[in-house]
Amino acid sequence: AIKPNFGSGSKGVFISQNKQQAIDYYEQLTPEKRPKHVIQDYIDGEDFYYYGICHNGKILVSSIIKPGLFKHLGTYFVDNPSVDENAKKIIAHYQYSGPISIDYRIDKKSKEVYLIEINPRNGNNAYLFNVANTNWLFELAKISENPNVYPNTHKIITNKWICFLKIGWLFFIYKWKIYKIKARLKTW
């Protein structure tokens, strides 16, 4: 897989079928774009996104999100001990403080957990915490006031069907508003 250094949501990712196809794709990139791409092995599997707020290597708030087929529809919170343990080790090792998002892929055949990337920031799906009745930004603000006395150390997990329905409903409302705006613009 060849992907841009600075991207999100799999935009601009090229998945080759063989080594020569990857080389051909990379060589067709302009010389200035080549250093702005990452080349990594493609792992056929399922994605999981770990989100956390940490202080001195301790996880204060965390969750694991499994994306759906579409960006907003079918995404839900899960409990995955392999992903959770791996994230805890990384955060503790680096004594990390702040928001973090870690992308994982679990191999379909071997079930092995692979780290894809680590971002020292909130990820694209951080808005989903509002769906789970948790205000992520409010939690972050409370932690920043005095992380040593933050009262919670918890994982956010919600019923996947409730989350699915809420996100589906939000997606429907969003699409309906866009449709109405486009229809109104056509009449001008």
mmCIF file of C-alpha atoms in Angstrom:
data_model
loop_
_atom_site.group_PDB
_atom_site.id
_atom_site.type_symbol
_atom_site.label_atom_id
_atom_site.label_comp_id
_atom_site.label_asym_id
_atom_site.label_seq_id
_atom_site.Cartn_x
_atom_site.Cartn_y
_atom_site.Cartn_z
ATOM 1 C CA ALA A 1 0.000 0.000 0.000
ATOM 2 C CA ILE A 2 1.252 3.478 -0.899
ATOM 3 C CA LYS A 3 -0.361 6.399 0.885
ATOM 4 C CA PRO A 4 0.219 10.109 1.471
ATOM 5 C CA ASN A 5 2.049 11.079 4.693
ATOM 6 C CA PHE A 6 -0.636 13.570 5.587
ATOM 7 C CA GLY A 7 -4.038 12.150 4.830
ATOM 8 C CA SER A 8 -7.078 10.705 6.457
ATOM 9 C CA GLY A 9 -9.904 8.335 5.743
ATOM 10 C CA SER A 10 -7.832 6.309 3.244
ATOM 11 C CA LYS A 11 -7.855 9.190 0.744
ATOM 12 C CA GLY A 12 -5.147 8.791 -1.871
ATOM 13 C CA VAL A 13 -4.216 5.237 -0.866
ATOM 14 C CA PHE A 14 -3.047 2.950 -3.660
ATOM 15 C CA ILE A 15 -3.121 -0.804 -3.046
ATOM 16 C CA SER A 16 -1.000 -2.754 -5.512
ATOM 17 C CA GLN A 17 -1.537 -6.356 -6.500
ATOM 18 C CA ASN A 18 2.204 -7.043 -6.764
ATOM 19 C CA LYS A 19 5.639 -5.486 -6.262
ATOM 20 C CA GLN A 20 6.013 -4.274 -9.859
ATOM 21 C CA GLN A 21 2.662 -2.496 -9.780
ATOM 22 C CA ALA A 22 3.740 -0.695 -6.584
ATOM 23 C CA ILE A 23 7.049 0.342 -8.186
ATOM 24 C CA ASP A 24 5.248 1.612 -11.302
ATOM 25 C CA TYR A 25 2.817 3.653 -9.229
ATOM 26 C CA TYR A 26 5.581 5.152 -7.081
ATOM 27 C CA GLU A 27 7.690 6.047 -10.132
ATOM 28 C CA GLN A 28 4.782 7.900 -11.759
ATOM 29 C CA LEU A 29 4.598 10.236 -8.748
ATOM 30 C CA THR A 30 6.364 13.536 -9.317
ATOM 31 C CA PRO A 31 9.781 13.788 -7.603
ATOM 32 C CA GLU A 32 8.423 16.331 -5.130
ATOM 33 C CA LYS A 33 5.521 14.028 -4.136
ATOM 34 C CA ARG A 34 7.568 10.841 -3.650
ATOM 35 C CA PRO A 35 9.012 11.794 -0.225
ATOM 36 C CA LYS A 36 5.474 12.704 0.880
ATOM 37 C CA HIS A 37 4.288 9.091 0.611
ATOM 38 C CA VAL A 38 4.595 6.043 2.865
ATOM 39 C CA ILE A 39 5.012 2.515 1.541
ATOM 40 C CA GLN A 40 3.835 -0.307 3.792
ATOM 41 C CA ASP A 41 2.692 -3.905 3.533
ATOM 42 C CA TYR A 42 -1.019 -4.328 2.937
ATOM 43 C CA ILE A 43 -2.742 -6.484 5.541
ATOM 44 C CA ASP A 44 -6.089 -7.957 4.592
ATOM 45 C CA GLY A 45 -8.188 -7.535 7.696
ATOM 46 C CA GLU A 46 -10.432 -5.423 9.901
ATOM 47 C CA ASP A 47 -9.624 -1.919 11.116
ATOM 48 C CA PHE A 48 -9.929 -0.754 14.717
ATOM 49 C CA TYR A 49 -9.284 2.771 15.983
ATOM 50 C CA TYR A 50 -8.099 3.327 19.519
ATOM 51 C CA TYR A 51 -8.773 6.758 21.019
ATOM 52 C CA GLY A 52 -7.457 7.880 24.354
ATOM 53 C CA ILE A 53 -6.707 10.786 26.623
ATOM 54 C CA CYS A 54 -3.528 10.094 28.569
ATOM 55 C CA HIS A 55 -1.373 11.604 31.282
ATOM 56 C CA ASN A 56 2.183 10.481 32.055
ATOM 57 C CA GLY A 57 1.658 7.099 30.421
ATOM 58 C CA LYS A 58 -1.670 6.438 32.135
ATOM 59 C CA ILE A 59 -4.872 6.166 30.111
ATOM 60 C CA LEU A 60 -7.637 8.260 31.632
ATOM 61 C CA VAL A 61 -10.378 7.868 29.005
ATOM 62 C CA SER A 62 -10.319 5.438 26.095
ATOM 63 C CA SER A 63 -12.396 3.672 23.508
ATOM 64 C CA ILE A 64 -12.024 1.393 20.524
ATOM 65 C CA ILE A 65 -14.063 2.097 17.418
ATOM 66 C CA LYS A 66 -14.768 -0.343 14.611
ATOM 67 C CA PRO A 67 -15.562 1.506 11.390
ATOM 68 C CA GLY A 68 -18.551 0.544 9.295
ATOM 69 C CA LEU A 69 -18.789 0.048 5.551
ATOM 70 C CA PHE A 70 -19.399 3.748 5.076
ATOM 71 C CA LYS A 71 -17.652 6.519 6.992
ATOM 72 C CA HIS A 72 -20.598 7.326 9.279
ATOM 73 C CA LEU A 73 -22.982 4.422 8.885
ATOM 74 C CA GLY A 74 -22.356 1.231 10.817
ATOM 75 C CA THR A 75 -19.435 2.484 12.924
ATOM 76 C CA TYR A 76 -19.624 1.383 16.545
ATOM 77 C CA PHE A 77 -17.678 1.035 19.798
ATOM 78 C CA VAL A 78 -16.209 -2.356 20.682
ATOM 79 C CA ASP A 79 -14.166 -4.044 23.357
ATOM 80 C CA ASN A 80 -11.017 -5.627 21.928
ATOM 81 C CA PRO A 81 -8.494 -6.795 24.569
ATOM 82 C CA SER A 82 -5.642 -7.250 22.041
ATOM 83 C CA VAL A 83 -5.924 -3.686 20.763
ATOM 84 C CA ASP A 84 -6.444 -2.325 24.282
ATOM 85 C CA GLU A 85 -3.357 -4.058 25.717
ATOM 86 C CA ASN A 86 -1.154 -2.998 22.822
ATOM 87 C CA ALA A 87 -2.216 0.646 23.181
ATOM 88 C CA LYS A 88 -1.600 0.561 26.953
ATOM 89 C CA LYS A 89 1.957 -0.725 26.389
ATOM 90 C CA ILE A 90 2.762 1.986 23.843
ATOM 91 C CA ILE A 91 1.338 4.802 25.972
ATOM 92 C CA ALA A 92 3.071 3.570 29.141
ATOM 93 C CA HIS A 93 6.404 3.045 27.376
ATOM 94 C CA TYR A 94 6.537 6.610 26.077
ATOM 95 C CA GLN A 95 4.917 8.134 29.188
ATOM 96 C CA TYR A 96 2.641 9.933 26.734
ATOM 97 C CA SER A 97 0.352 12.794 27.799
ATOM 98 C CA GLY A 98 -2.482 14.207 25.670
ATOM 99 C CA PRO A 99 -5.027 12.916 23.170
ATOM 100 C CA ILE A 100 -3.987 9.969 21.013
ATOM 101 C CA SER A 101 -5.429 7.947 18.156
ATOM 102 C CA ILE A 102 -3.903 4.637 17.120
ATOM 103 C CA ASP A 103 -4.986 2.725 14.028
ATOM 104 C CA TYR A 104 -4.820 -1.059 14.028
ATOM 105 C CA ARG A 105 -5.639 -3.796 11.574
ATOM 106 C CA ILE A 106 -6.329 -7.382 12.602
ATOM 107 C CA ASP A 107 -5.281 -9.932 9.992
ATOM 108 C CA LYS A 108 -8.276 -11.939 8.728
ATOM 109 C CA LYS A 109 -6.369 -15.228 8.663
ATOM 110 C CA SER A 110 -3.933 -15.147 11.573
ATOM 111 C CA LYS A 111 -5.965 -12.771 13.831
ATOM 112 C CA GLU A 112 -2.659 -11.034 14.618
ATOM 113 C CA VAL A 113 -2.903 -7.347 15.596
ATOM 114 C CA TYR A 114 -0.869 -4.936 13.464
ATOM 115 C CA LEU A 115 -0.142 -1.336 14.326
ATOM 116 C CA ILE A 116 -0.789 0.894 11.312
ATOM 117 C CA GLU A 117 -0.144 4.384 12.661
ATOM 118 C CA ILE A 118 -0.076 6.530 15.788
ATOM 119 C CA ASN A 119 -1.310 10.128 15.861
ATOM 120 C CA PRO A 120 -0.757 12.414 18.868
ATOM 121 C CA ARG A 121 -4.171 14.027 18.378
ATOM 122 C CA ASN A 122 -7.872 13.251 18.213
ATOM 123 C CA GLY A 123 -8.795 11.175 15.191
ATOM 124 C CA ASN A 124 -11.472 11.649 12.537
ATOM 125 C CA ASN A 125 -14.075 9.749 14.530
ATOM 126 C CA ALA A 126 -13.735 11.677 17.804
ATOM 127 C CA TYR A 127 -17.204 13.186 17.226
ATOM 128 C CA LEU A 128 -18.670 9.729 17.849
ATOM 129 C CA PHE A 129 -18.178 10.183 21.580
ATOM 130 C CA ASN A 130 -21.128 12.563 21.556
ATOM 131 C CA VAL A 131 -23.174 9.674 20.152
ATOM 132 C CA ALA A 132 -22.046 7.615 23.164
ATOM 133 C CA ASN A 133 -23.177 10.431 25.479
ATOM 134 C CA THR A 134 -19.616 11.461 26.348
ATOM 135 C CA ASN A 135 -18.332 14.931 25.575
ATOM 136 C CA TRP A 136 -14.732 14.188 24.549
ATOM 137 C CA LEU A 137 -13.683 17.851 24.550
ATOM 138 C CA PHE A 138 -15.205 18.412 27.992
ATOM 139 C CA GLU A 139 -13.306 15.368 29.326
ATOM 140 C CA LEU A 140 -10.107 16.715 27.789
ATOM 141 C CA ALA A 141 -10.699 20.138 29.367
ATOM 142 C CA LYS A 142 -11.332 18.567 32.814
ATOM 143 C CA ILE A 143 -8.151 16.532 32.505
ATOM 144 C CA SER A 144 -6.069 19.538 31.451
ATOM 145 C CA GLU A 145 -7.139 21.449 34.584
ATOM 146 C CA ASN A 146 -5.444 18.922 36.852
ATOM 147 C CA PRO A 147 -4.782 15.453 35.432
ATOM 148 C CA ASN A 148 -3.599 14.075 38.771
ATOM 149 C CA VAL A 149 -7.043 14.490 40.346
ATOM 150 C CA TYR A 150 -9.141 13.525 37.307
ATOM 151 C CA PRO A 151 -11.862 11.325 38.822
ATOM 152 C CA ASN A 152 -12.381 8.896 35.949
ATOM 153 C CA THR A 153 -10.391 6.141 34.322
ATOM 154 C CA HIS A 154 -12.846 4.534 31.988
ATOM 155 C CA LYS A 155 -13.481 2.971 28.643
ATOM 156 C CA ILE A 156 -16.340 4.184 26.491
ATOM 157 C CA ILE A 157 -18.400 1.286 25.196
ATOM 158 C CA THR A 158 -21.993 1.576 24.084
ATOM 159 C CA ASN A 159 -24.496 -0.846 22.645
ATOM 160 C CA LYS A 160 -23.502 -1.179 18.999
ATOM 161 C CA TRP A 161 -27.084 -1.118 17.736
ATOM 162 C CA ILE A 162 -27.895 2.066 19.599
ATOM 163 C CA CYS A 163 -24.744 3.646 18.228
ATOM 164 C CA PHE A 164 -25.537 2.308 14.742
ATOM 165 C CA LEU A 165 -29.037 3.785 14.828
ATOM 166 C CA LYS A 166 -27.905 7.145 16.209
ATOM 167 C CA ILE A 167 -25.137 7.499 13.659
ATOM 168 C CA GLY A 168 -27.446 6.321 10.884
ATOM 169 C CA TRP A 169 -30.044 8.891 11.937
ATOM 170 C CA LEU A 170 -27.429 11.688 12.055
ATOM 171 C CA PHE A 171 -26.173 10.631 8.621
ATOM 172 C CA PHE A 172 -29.729 10.684 7.246
ATOM 173 C CA ILE A 173 -30.408 14.170 8.653
ATOM 174 C CA TYR A 174 -27.114 15.455 7.260
ATOM 175 C CA LYS A 175 -27.798 14.032 3.785
ATOM 176 C CA TRP A 176 -31.384 15.379 3.839
ATOM 177 C CA LYS A 177 -30.162 18.904 4.678
ATOM 178 C CA ILE A 178 -27.569 18.751 1.887
ATOM 179 C CA TYR A 179 -30.275 17.569 -0.530
ATOM 180 C CA LYS A 180 -32.562 20.460 0.481
ATOM 181 C CA ILE A 181 -29.744 22.997 0.137
ATOM 182 C CA LYS A 182 -28.828 21.705 -3.340
ATOM 183 C CA ALA A 183 -32.487 21.821 -4.394
ATOM 184 C CA ARG A 184 -32.776 25.410 -3.135
ATOM 185 C CA LEU A 185 -29.597 26.434 -4.975
ATOM 186 C CA LYS A 186 -30.955 25.023 -8.235
ATOM 187 C CA THR A 187 -34.001 27.303 -8.016
ATOM 188 C CA TRP A 188 -31.854 30.464 -7.763
#
